[in-house]
Coordinates of C-alpha atoms in Angstrom, one line a residue:
M475 CA 0.0 -0.1 0.0
A476 CA 1.5 3.4 -1.0
E477 CA 1.8 6.0 1.7
D478 CA -0.7 8.3 0.3
D479 CA -3.2 5.6 0.1
K480 CA -2.8 4.6 3.6
Y481 CA -3.1 8.0 5.0
V482 CA -6.3 8.6 2.8
K483 CA -8.0 5.4 4.1
D484 CA -7.3 5.3 7.9
G485 CA -5.6 8.8 8.6
T486 CA -2.5 7.3 10.6
V487 CA 0.4 8.7 8.4
D488 CA 1.9 12.0 9.9
Y489 CA 1.4 14.2 6.9
R490 CA 4.2 16.7 8.2
N491 CA 6.7 14.1 7.1
N492 CA 5.1 13.6 3.6
P493 CA 4.7 17.1 1.8
A494 CA 2.6 15.3 -0.9
I495 CA 0.0 14.4 1.6
K496 CA 0.2 17.6 3.3
K497 CA -0.3 19.4 0.2
E498 CA -3.5 17.5 -0.8
T499 CA -5.3 17.3 2.4
G500 CA -6.5 19.7 5.4
T501 CA -6.8 23.4 5.3
W502 CA -9.5 25.1 3.7
R503 CA -10.0 22.6 1.0
A504 CA -11.4 20.1 3.5
C505 CA -13.1 22.6 5.5
P506 CA -16.3 23.3 3.1
Y507 CA -17.4 19.7 3.9
I508 CA -17.3 20.1 7.5
L509 CA -18.8 23.7 7.5
G510 CA -21.7 22.1 5.3
N511 CA -22.3 19.3 7.6
E512 CA -22.5 21.8 10.5
C513 CA -24.6 24.1 8.8
C514 CA -27.3 21.4 7.9
E515 CA -27.0 19.7 11.4
R516 CA -27.7 23.0 13.1
L517 CA -30.7 23.5 10.8
A518 CA -31.9 20.3 11.8
Y519 CA -31.3 21.2 15.7
Y520 CA -32.8 24.6 15.6
G521 CA -35.6 23.5 13.3
I522 CA -36.8 21.5 16.4
N523 CA -35.5 23.8 19.2
T524 CA -36.6 27.2 18.1
N525 CA -40.4 26.6 18.4
L526 CA -40.3 23.5 20.5
V527 CA -41.8 25.6 23.4
N528 CA -45.0 26.3 21.3
Y529 CA -45.2 22.5 20.2
L530 CA -45.2 21.5 23.8
K531 CA -47.6 24.2 24.9
F532 CA -50.3 23.7 22.2
Q533 CA -49.7 20.2 20.6
M534 CA -48.7 18.3 24.0
N535 CA -50.9 20.5 26.1
E536 CA -48.4 21.5 28.6
S537 CA -48.5 24.6 30.8
S538 CA -46.0 27.6 30.2
V539 CA -43.7 26.6 33.0
V540 CA -43.8 22.7 32.4
A541 CA -43.2 23.7 28.5
V542 CA -40.2 25.9 29.2
N543 CA -38.8 23.6 31.8
N544 CA -39.0 20.7 29.1
V545 CA -37.4 22.7 26.5
T546 CA -34.5 23.7 28.6
N547 CA -34.2 20.3 30.1
W548 CA -33.9 18.8 26.5
S549 CA -31.5 21.4 25.3
G550 CA -29.2 20.9 28.5
T551 CA -29.3 17.2 27.7
C552 CA -28.2 17.9 24.1
Y553 CA -25.0 19.7 25.6
V554 CA -24.3 17.0 28.2
T555 CA -24.1 14.0 26.0
P556 CA -21.0 15.5 24.2
L557 CA -19.1 14.1 27.4
L558 CA -19.7 10.6 26.0
G559 CA -18.9 11.4 22.5
A560 CA -15.8 13.4 23.5
F561 CA -14.5 10.5 25.5
L562 CA -15.2 8.1 22.7
A563 CA -13.4 10.4 20.1
D564 CA -10.4 10.9 22.4
A565 CA -9.9 7.4 23.8
Y566 CA -10.8 5.0 21.1
L567 CA -12.7 6.0 17.9
G568 CA -11.0 9.4 16.6
R569 CA -13.1 12.3 15.9
Y570 CA -14.0 11.1 12.3
W571 CA -15.7 7.9 13.3
T572 CA -17.3 9.4 16.2
I573 CA -19.2 11.9 14.2
A574 CA -20.0 9.3 11.6
A575 CA -21.7 7.0 14.0
F576 CA -23.6 9.5 16.1
S577 CA -24.9 11.2 13.0
I578 CA -26.7 8.0 12.0
I579 CA -28.3 7.9 15.5
Y580 CA -29.2 11.6 15.1
V581 CA -31.1 10.9 11.6
F582 CA -32.8 8.0 13.2
G583 CA -34.2 10.4 16.0
M584 CA -35.3 12.9 13.6
T585 CA -37.1 10.2 11.7
V586 CA -39.2 9.0 14.8
L587 CA -39.8 12.6 15.9
T588 CA -41.3 13.4 12.2
L589 CA -43.4 10.2 12.5
S590 CA -44.7 11.4 16.1
A591 CA -46.1 14.6 14.5
S592 CA -47.3 13.3 11.2
V593 CA -48.7 9.8 11.4
H594 CA -52.3 9.2 12.3
G595 CA -52.2 7.4 15.8
L596 CA -49.0 8.9 16.7
K597 CA -49.6 12.4 16.5
P598 CA -51.8 14.0 19.4
P599 CA -55.5 14.3 18.6
C600 CA -57.2 17.7 18.8
D601 CA -60.8 18.8 19.3
D602 CA -62.8 21.4 17.5
N603 CA -61.3 24.2 19.6
N604 CA -57.8 23.2 18.7
T605 CA -56.9 21.7 22.1
C606 CA -54.9 18.7 21.8
H607 CA -55.2 15.6 24.1
P608 CA -51.9 13.5 23.8
K609 CA -52.0 9.8 25.0
G610 CA -49.2 8.2 26.9
I611 CA -47.8 6.2 24.0
Q612 CA -47.9 9.3 21.7
I613 CA -45.9 11.3 24.5
G614 CA -43.5 8.4 24.8
I615 CA -42.6 8.3 21.2
F616 CA -42.3 11.9 20.8
Y617 CA -40.0 11.9 23.9
L618 CA -37.9 9.2 22.5
G619 CA -37.2 11.0 19.2
L620 CA -36.4 14.0 21.0
Y621 CA -33.9 12.4 23.1
L622 CA -32.4 10.3 20.5
I623 CA -31.7 13.6 18.8
A624 CA -30.1 14.9 22.0
L625 CA -27.8 11.6 22.0
G626 CA -26.9 12.0 18.3
T627 CA -25.8 15.5 19.1
G628 CA -23.4 14.0 21.7
G629 CA -21.0 12.7 19.2
I630 CA -21.1 15.6 16.9
K631 CA -20.8 18.7 18.9
P632 CA -17.7 18.1 20.8
C633 CA -15.8 16.7 17.7
V634 CA -16.9 18.8 14.6
S635 CA -15.2 22.2 15.7
S636 CA -12.0 20.4 16.9
F637 CA -12.0 18.2 13.7
G638 CA -12.3 21.2 11.6
A639 CA -9.2 23.0 13.5
D640 CA -7.4 19.6 12.9
Q641 CA -7.2 20.5 9.3
F642 CA -4.7 23.2 10.2
D643 CA -1.2 22.3 11.1
D644 CA 0.0 24.1 14.3
S645 CA 3.8 23.8 13.3
D646 CA 3.1 25.6 10.2
E647 CA 2.6 29.4 10.9
T648 CA 0.8 30.1 7.6
E649 CA -1.7 27.4 8.4
K650 CA -1.9 28.5 12.2
K651 CA -3.0 32.0 11.3
K652 CA -5.8 30.4 9.2
K653 CA -7.1 28.4 12.1
S654 CA -8.5 31.5 14.1
S655 CA -10.5 32.4 11.2
F656 CA -12.0 28.8 10.9
F657 CA -13.8 29.3 14.5
N658 CA -15.5 32.5 13.1
W659 CA -16.6 31.0 10.0
F660 CA -17.6 27.7 11.6
Y661 CA -19.9 29.8 13.9
F662 CA -21.1 31.7 10.8
S663 CA -22.1 28.4 9.1
I664 CA -24.1 27.4 12.4
N665 CA -26.2 30.7 12.1
I666 CA -26.8 30.2 8.4
G667 CA -28.7 27.0 9.4
A668 CA -30.2 28.8 12.4
L669 CA -31.6 31.5 9.8
V670 CA -33.5 29.2 7.8
A671 CA -34.8 27.3 10.9
S672 CA -36.1 30.5 12.5
T673 CA -37.8 31.8 9.5
V674 CA -38.7 29.1 6.9
L675 CA -39.1 26.3 9.2
V676 CA -41.1 28.0 12.0
W677 CA -43.3 29.6 9.4
I678 CA -44.0 25.9 8.0
Q679 CA -44.5 24.6 11.5
T680 CA -47.0 27.3 12.4
N681 CA -48.9 27.5 9.0
V682 CA -48.4 24.2 7.2
G683 CA -47.9 21.6 9.9
W684 CA -45.7 19.9 12.5
G685 CA -45.2 16.8 10.2
W686 CA -43.6 19.1 7.4
G687 CA -42.0 21.3 10.2
F688 CA -40.0 18.2 11.6
G689 CA -39.6 16.4 8.4
I690 CA -37.6 19.0 6.7
P691 CA -35.0 19.2 9.4
A692 CA -34.9 15.4 9.1
V693 CA -33.9 15.7 5.6
A694 CA -31.3 18.3 6.2
M695 CA -29.7 16.0 8.7
A696 CA -29.4 13.4 6.1
V697 CA -27.9 16.0 3.9
A698 CA -25.3 16.7 6.6
V699 CA -24.2 13.2 6.7
V700 CA -23.8 13.1 2.9
S701 CA -21.8 16.4 3.2
F702 CA -19.5 14.9 5.8
F703 CA -18.7 11.8 4.3
S704 CA -18.0 13.5 0.9
G705 CA -14.9 15.1 2.1
T706 CA -13.6 12.0 3.6
R707 CA -10.3 11.6 1.3
L708 CA -9.6 15.2 2.0
Y709 CA -9.5 15.1 5.9
R710 CA -6.5 15.0 8.3
N711 CA -7.3 12.6 11.1
Q712 CA -5.6 12.6 14.3
K713 CA -4.9 9.4 16.2
P714 CA -6.9 8.8 19.6
G715 CA -4.7 9.0 22.5
G716 CA -6.2 6.5 24.8
S717 CA -8.5 7.3 27.8
P718 CA -8.0 10.8 28.8
L719 CA -10.0 9.9 32.1
T720 CA -7.5 7.1 32.9
R721 CA -4.6 9.4 32.5
I722 CA -6.2 12.0 34.8
F723 CA -6.9 9.5 37.5
Q724 CA -3.2 8.1 37.2
V725 CA -1.8 11.3 38.2
I726 CA -4.2 11.9 41.1
V727 CA -3.5 8.5 42.3
A728 CA 0.3 8.8 42.0
S729 CA 0.2 12.1 43.6
F730 CA -1.6 10.8 46.7
R731 CA 0.6 7.5 47.0
K732 CA 3.6 10.0 47.0
F733 CA 2.1 12.3 49.5
K734 CA 5.2 12.5 51.7
V735 CA 7.8 12.8 48.6
K736 CA 9.4 16.2 48.2
I737 CA 9.5 18.0 44.8
P738 CA 12.9 18.8 43.4
R739 CA 13.6 22.5 43.0
D740 CA 14.8 21.8 39.5
S741 CA 11.9 20.9 37.4
S742 CA 14.2 18.9 34.8
L743 CA 14.5 16.1 37.5
L744 CA 11.0 15.4 37.1
Y745 CA 10.2 12.2 34.9
E746 CA 9.6 12.7 31.1
T747 CA 10.4 10.3 28.2
A748 CA 13.6 10.9 26.6
D749 CA 12.0 10.8 22.9
E750 CA 11.2 14.0 21.3
E751 CA 7.3 13.1 21.0
S752 CA 5.1 12.5 24.2
A753 CA 4.3 9.2 25.5
V754 CA 0.6 10.3 25.1
Q755 CA -0.3 9.2 21.6
G756 CA -1.4 12.1 19.5
S757 CA 0.0 14.8 21.8
R758 CA 2.9 17.2 21.9
K759 CA 5.0 17.3 25.2
L760 CA 3.9 20.0 27.6
D761 CA 6.4 22.1 29.6
H762 CA 6.3 22.2 33.3
T763 CA 4.4 25.0 35.1
E764 CA 4.4 26.0 38.8
Q765 CA 0.9 26.3 39.6
L766 CA -0.8 23.2 41.3
S767 CA 2.4 22.0 42.4
F768 CA 1.0 19.0 44.5
F769 CA 0.5 17.0 41.2
D770 CA 4.2 17.2 40.3
K771 CA 4.7 14.5 43.1
A772 CA 3.3 12.1 40.4
A773 CA 6.4 12.9 38.3
V774 CA 9.0 12.3 41.0
E775 CA 11.0 9.3 40.6
T776 CA 11.6 7.2 43.8
Q777 CA 13.8 4.3 44.5
S778 CA 10.9 1.9 44.2
D779 CA 10.1 3.4 40.7
K780 CA 13.7 2.8 39.5
I781 CA 13.9 -0.9 40.8
K782 CA 10.9 -2.2 39.2
G783 CA 12.2 -1.6 35.7
S784 CA 9.2 -1.0 33.9
V785 CA 7.3 2.1 34.8
N786 CA 4.0 1.7 36.6
P787 CA 1.7 4.8 35.3
W788 CA -0.3 4.4 38.7
S789 CA 2.9 5.2 40.5
L790 CA 5.0 7.4 38.0
C791 CA 3.7 9.8 35.5
T792 CA 5.4 12.1 32.8
V793 CA 5.5 15.8 33.3
T794 CA 3.3 16.0 30.1
Q795 CA 0.6 13.7 31.9
V796 CA 0.8 15.8 34.8
E797 CA 0.4 19.1 32.8
E798 CA -2.6 17.7 31.1
L799 CA -4.3 17.4 34.5
K800 CA -3.4 20.9 35.4
S801 CA -4.5 22.4 32.0
I802 CA -8.0 20.9 32.7
I803 CA -8.0 22.3 36.4
R804 CA -7.0 25.7 35.1
L805 CA -9.7 25.7 32.7
L806 CA -12.7 25.0 35.2
P807 CA -12.9 28.5 36.8
I808 CA -13.0 30.0 33.1
W809 CA -15.5 27.3 32.1
A810 CA -17.8 27.9 35.1
T811 CA -18.4 31.5 34.0
G812 CA -19.9 30.4 30.8
I813 CA -23.0 29.0 32.7
I814 CA -24.7 32.3 33.4
F815 CA -24.1 33.4 30.0
S816 CA -25.6 30.4 28.6
S817 CA -28.8 31.0 30.9
V818 CA -29.1 34.4 29.2
Y819 CA -28.6 32.6 25.7
S820 CA -31.4 30.0 26.6
Q821 CA -34.1 32.7 27.1
M822 CA -34.4 33.2 23.2
G823 CA -35.9 29.8 22.8
T824 CA -38.3 30.1 25.9
L825 CA -39.3 33.4 27.6
F826 CA -38.5 35.4 24.7
V827 CA -41.0 33.4 22.6
L828 CA -43.7 33.5 25.4
Q829 CA -43.2 37.3 25.7
G830 CA -43.6 37.6 21.8
N831 CA -46.6 35.4 21.8
T832 CA -48.5 38.2 23.9
M833 CA -47.7 41.1 21.4
D834 CA -49.0 41.9 17.9
L835 CA -47.4 39.6 15.5
H836 CA -48.7 41.3 12.3
M837 CA -46.1 42.3 9.6
T838 CA -48.8 43.4 7.2
N839 CA -52.6 43.5 7.7
S840 CA -52.8 39.9 6.3
F841 CA -49.4 38.4 7.4
E842 CA -48.4 37.4 10.8
I843 CA -44.8 36.4 12.0
P844 CA -44.7 33.6 14.3
S845 CA -43.2 34.6 17.8
A846 CA -40.3 31.9 17.4
S847 CA -39.1 33.6 14.3
L848 CA -37.8 36.6 16.1
S849 CA -34.7 34.5 16.7
L850 CA -33.8 35.2 13.1
F851 CA -32.6 38.6 14.3
D852 CA -30.1 36.8 16.7
T853 CA -29.0 35.0 13.6
I854 CA -28.9 38.0 11.3
S855 CA -26.8 39.7 14.3
V856 CA -24.3 36.8 14.3
I857 CA -24.0 36.7 10.4
F858 CA -23.4 40.5 10.4
W859 CA -20.9 40.5 13.3
V860 CA -18.7 37.6 12.3
P861 CA -17.2 39.1 9.2
V862 CA -17.2 42.5 10.6
Y863 CA -15.1 41.1 13.7
D864 CA -13.0 39.0 11.3
R865 CA -12.3 41.7 8.8
V866 CA -12.6 45.0 10.7
I867 CA -12.6 44.7 14.6
V868 CA -9.6 42.4 14.6
A869 CA -7.4 44.8 12.4
L870 CA -8.4 47.8 14.4
A871 CA -7.8 45.9 17.7
R872 CA -4.5 44.6 16.5
K873 CA -3.3 48.2 16.1
F874 CA -3.9 48.9 19.6
T875 CA -3.3 45.5 21.6
G876 CA -0.6 44.4 19.3
H877 CA -2.0 40.9 19.4
K878 CA -2.1 39.0 16.4
N879 CA -5.8 38.1 16.7
G880 CA -6.7 41.6 17.9
F881 CA -8.1 40.4 21.3
T882 CA -6.8 37.5 23.4
Q883 CA -9.1 34.7 23.7
L884 CA -10.0 35.8 27.4
Q885 CA -10.6 39.3 26.4
R886 CA -13.0 38.5 23.7
I887 CA -15.2 36.2 26.2
A888 CA -15.1 39.1 28.6
I889 CA -16.6 41.5 26.0
G890 CA -19.3 39.2 25.3
L891 CA -20.3 38.8 28.9
V892 CA -20.6 42.5 29.3
I893 CA -22.9 42.7 26.0
S894 CA -25.2 39.9 27.5
I895 CA -25.8 42.0 30.5
F896 CA -27.3 44.8 28.2
A897 CA -29.5 42.2 26.5
M898 CA -31.2 41.3 29.8
L899 CA -31.6 44.9 30.6
I900 CA -33.3 45.5 27.4
A901 CA -35.6 42.6 27.5
G902 CA -36.6 43.6 31.1
T903 CA -37.2 47.2 30.1
L904 CA -39.3 46.0 27.2
E905 CA -41.6 43.9 29.4
M906 CA -42.0 46.6 32.0
V907 CA -43.2 48.8 29.1
R908 CA -45.6 46.1 27.9
L909 CA -47.2 45.5 31.3
R910 CA -47.6 49.2 31.8
T911 CA -49.7 49.4 28.5
V912 CA -51.6 46.4 29.7
G913 CA -52.5 48.0 32.9
E914 CA -53.3 51.5 31.3
H915 CA -55.7 49.9 28.9
N916 CA -56.9 46.8 30.8
Y917 CA -55.6 44.6 28.2
Y918 CA -55.2 41.6 30.7
E919 CA -57.5 39.1 28.9
M920 CA -56.3 40.2 25.3
K921 CA -54.3 37.5 23.6
H922 CA -52.1 40.0 21.6
I923 CA -52.0 43.5 22.8
P924 CA -51.5 46.3 20.3
M925 CA -47.7 46.5 20.6
S926 CA -45.6 45.4 17.8
I927 CA -43.6 42.1 18.5
F928 CA -40.6 44.0 16.6
W929 CA -39.9 45.9 19.9
Q930 CA -38.2 42.5 20.7
V931 CA -35.6 42.9 18.0
P932 CA -32.8 44.7 20.0
Q933 CA -32.7 42.1 22.6
Y934 CA -32.3 39.4 20.0
F935 CA -29.7 41.6 18.0
V936 CA -27.7 42.3 21.3
I937 CA -27.6 38.6 22.3
G938 CA -26.3 37.9 18.7
C939 CA -23.4 40.4 19.2
A940 CA -22.5 38.7 22.5
E941 CA -22.4 35.2 21.1
V942 CA -19.8 36.3 18.4
F943 CA -17.5 37.5 21.2
T944 CA -18.2 34.8 23.9
F945 CA -19.3 31.6 22.2
I946 CA -16.6 31.9 19.5
G947 CA -13.9 33.1 22.0
Q948 CA -14.9 29.9 24.1
L949 CA -14.7 27.5 21.0
E950 CA -11.2 28.7 20.3
F951 CA -10.1 29.1 23.9
F952 CA -11.0 25.6 24.8
Y953 CA -9.3 24.0 21.8
E954 CA -6.3 26.0 22.0
Q955 CA -5.7 25.4 25.9
A956 CA -6.7 21.7 25.7
P957 CA -4.0 19.2 25.7
D958 CA -3.7 17.7 22.1
A959 CA -5.1 14.3 23.2
M960 CA -7.8 16.0 25.1
R961 CA -9.3 18.5 22.7
S962 CA -12.7 16.5 22.0
L963 CA -13.2 16.3 26.0
C964 CA -12.4 20.0 26.4
S965 CA -14.8 21.1 23.7
A966 CA -17.3 18.9 25.5
L967 CA -16.5 20.9 28.7
S968 CA -17.2 24.1 26.9
L969 CA -20.5 22.7 25.6
I970 CA -21.5 21.6 29.2
T971 CA -21.8 25.0 30.1
T972 CA -24.7 25.5 27.6
A973 CA -26.4 22.4 29.4
L974 CA -25.8 23.7 32.9
G975 CA -27.0 27.2 31.7
N976 CA -30.3 25.5 30.5
Y977 CA -30.6 23.6 33.9
L978 CA -29.8 26.8 35.8
S979 CA -32.7 28.6 34.0
T980 CA -34.9 25.8 34.8
L981 CA -34.0 25.8 38.4
L982 CA -34.4 29.6 38.5
V983 CA -37.9 29.4 36.9
N984 CA -39.0 26.6 39.3
I985 CA -37.6 28.8 42.4
V986 CA -39.1 32.2 41.3
T987 CA -42.5 30.5 40.5
D988 CA -42.6 28.7 43.9
M989 CA -41.7 31.9 45.9
S990 CA -43.9 34.1 43.8
T991 CA -47.1 32.0 44.0
R992 CA -46.7 31.2 47.5
N993 CA -49.5 33.6 48.9
G994 CA -51.9 32.6 45.8
G995 CA -50.7 35.4 43.5
H996 CA -50.1 34.9 39.7
G997 CA -46.4 34.8 40.1
W998 CA -43.6 36.3 37.8
I999 CA -44.3 33.7 34.9
P1000 CA -48.0 32.7 34.9
D1001 CA -49.8 31.3 31.6
N1002 CA -51.1 34.7 31.0
L1003 CA -48.0 37.0 31.4
N1004 CA -50.2 39.9 31.4
Y1005 CA -50.8 39.2 35.0
G1006 CA -47.1 38.4 35.7
H1007 CA -43.8 40.1 36.3
L1008 CA -41.5 38.6 33.6
H1009 CA -39.2 41.6 33.7
Y1010 CA -38.1 40.7 37.3
F1011 CA -36.8 37.4 36.0
F1012 CA -34.7 39.2 33.1
W1013 CA -33.3 41.5 35.7
L1014 CA -32.4 38.8 38.0
L1015 CA -30.4 37.3 35.3
A1016 CA -28.8 40.6 34.6
V1017 CA -27.8 40.9 38.2
L1018 CA -26.3 37.4 38.1
S1019 CA -24.5 38.3 34.8
V1020 CA -22.8 41.2 36.5
L1021 CA -21.6 39.2 39.3
N1022 CA -20.4 36.5 36.9
F1023 CA -18.3 39.1 35.0
G1024 CA -16.7 40.2 38.1
F1025 CA -15.8 36.5 38.8
F1026 CA -14.5 36.1 35.3
L1027 CA -12.1 39.1 35.6
F1028 CA -10.8 37.7 38.9
V1029 CA -10.0 34.2 37.5
A1030 CA -8.9 35.5 34.1
K1031 CA -6.1 37.7 35.8
F1032 CA -4.6 34.6 37.3
Y1033 CA -4.9 32.3 34.2
T1034 CA -1.7 30.6 33.1
Y1035 CA -1.6 29.6 29.2
K1036 CA -0.3 25.9 28.4
K1037 CA 3.1 25.7 26.8
A1038 CA 3.4 23.0 24.1
I1039 CA 6.9 21.6 23.2
G1040 CA 7.8 20.5 19.6
P1041 CA 5.5 19.5 16.9
S1042 CA 2.2 17.8 17.4
S1043 CA 2.2 14.1 16.4

């Protein structure tokens, strides 16, 4: 078998040692297939997520609070399952085969969901007043499809951005510069899919039917699979490095076993392989750092280590292995600050939609825009800000900061956190004005008050701007700061903030509902929002966002960036 053929088929050849292979694979020639896959997959996901709260409320006959919580719980699960996909990718399958396998599960889940909304006997029956009465089996099949989709996302989301970044060689300065732009255009492709979902698909779901509204995303997901496999011969695939969790636990166990051992002042005396490449397959060596020095005990060679001849990894670990654990621990405080931001972001698919339901939906005398379609302004905002950031803001910031990317990844995240505070203040202010209009004109029982839904546009647009800074900054930050053989795992950690943000939103909704209805009142978020105080909830999120930003500044000040040694393998 020729070297070129071997690389094309199984991705095990180091392209850096073969200029012909490097020339024919990777970089932007491989990325269109990955970006096409992501665009269609996100169209499928947002085709379900964007309007799901209305499906649950009107087709599954759930109350506002239950529908909101079920949406955030499902969205949260979609961002928890990536831990499974990331583990399989880093440890055993590699990113390519993980994406491929879980995409099939995703398509199956989309098919089940479509059948539950279109096949007689599976879709909920509705009476003459359009009130639906789903049966147990119908509810079960619907949620089966929904959570199969959540499982399918688990193998795609933690791998696809890292897989795209893998197409650029870190040891090649020309390719390395292009990688930062890849993350911008990766997020751009996500929002192209979201744009179609929030406009065309939401309109179809509202005016044509949910069978077509779910069926089209199912077809989009099938197209995503085809797009991904079409680029196979052009991809650069990195070898899985073995179980990252095993390596982490080995360092922890070895450190505690050597609790009384003293760490030498000269870090060069700590154990490391003599080879140029790391003992961890698929990873560069990492330079020693001073922080979290307790774990350095795992790399101290003792007499018993020398006597045994072969190294016991549960007793003696390399400096690189220790630094892998340190890198993960250093990431955690930064990671935690993404949770509140994700709670703010999750309001677009829940309370923003319910707020919009109460307003005038007319674009013209004869055409109404579905409230869930307002999320298109978030998407438009992202599509606007990504090229502006990539081509204009970076160039301007570079003149002032001297940084090659304009801002450091942490600075970029911080800017987005600040912008998100204003999104909640705008949403709260709009709700306060809306309620004042309701009170002044006694519109309490009116389904749609005479106040245009387009007053919601600023809050969507501002969140979109915040996304471009924080979410893309997080994507790049977690990829760059992750150990080479743990990049899928760290991408999954980044996604977990979205899950926890959704779960936090569920928790906050439950807490404020319990507390605000204790004395028999309507509470902050009743089924009829005209009797509620939704603005209090938005302002609560604004206050939490301010506290979160302060914590971010504190932890970012003391963050130590990882230091890789030599070319990646």
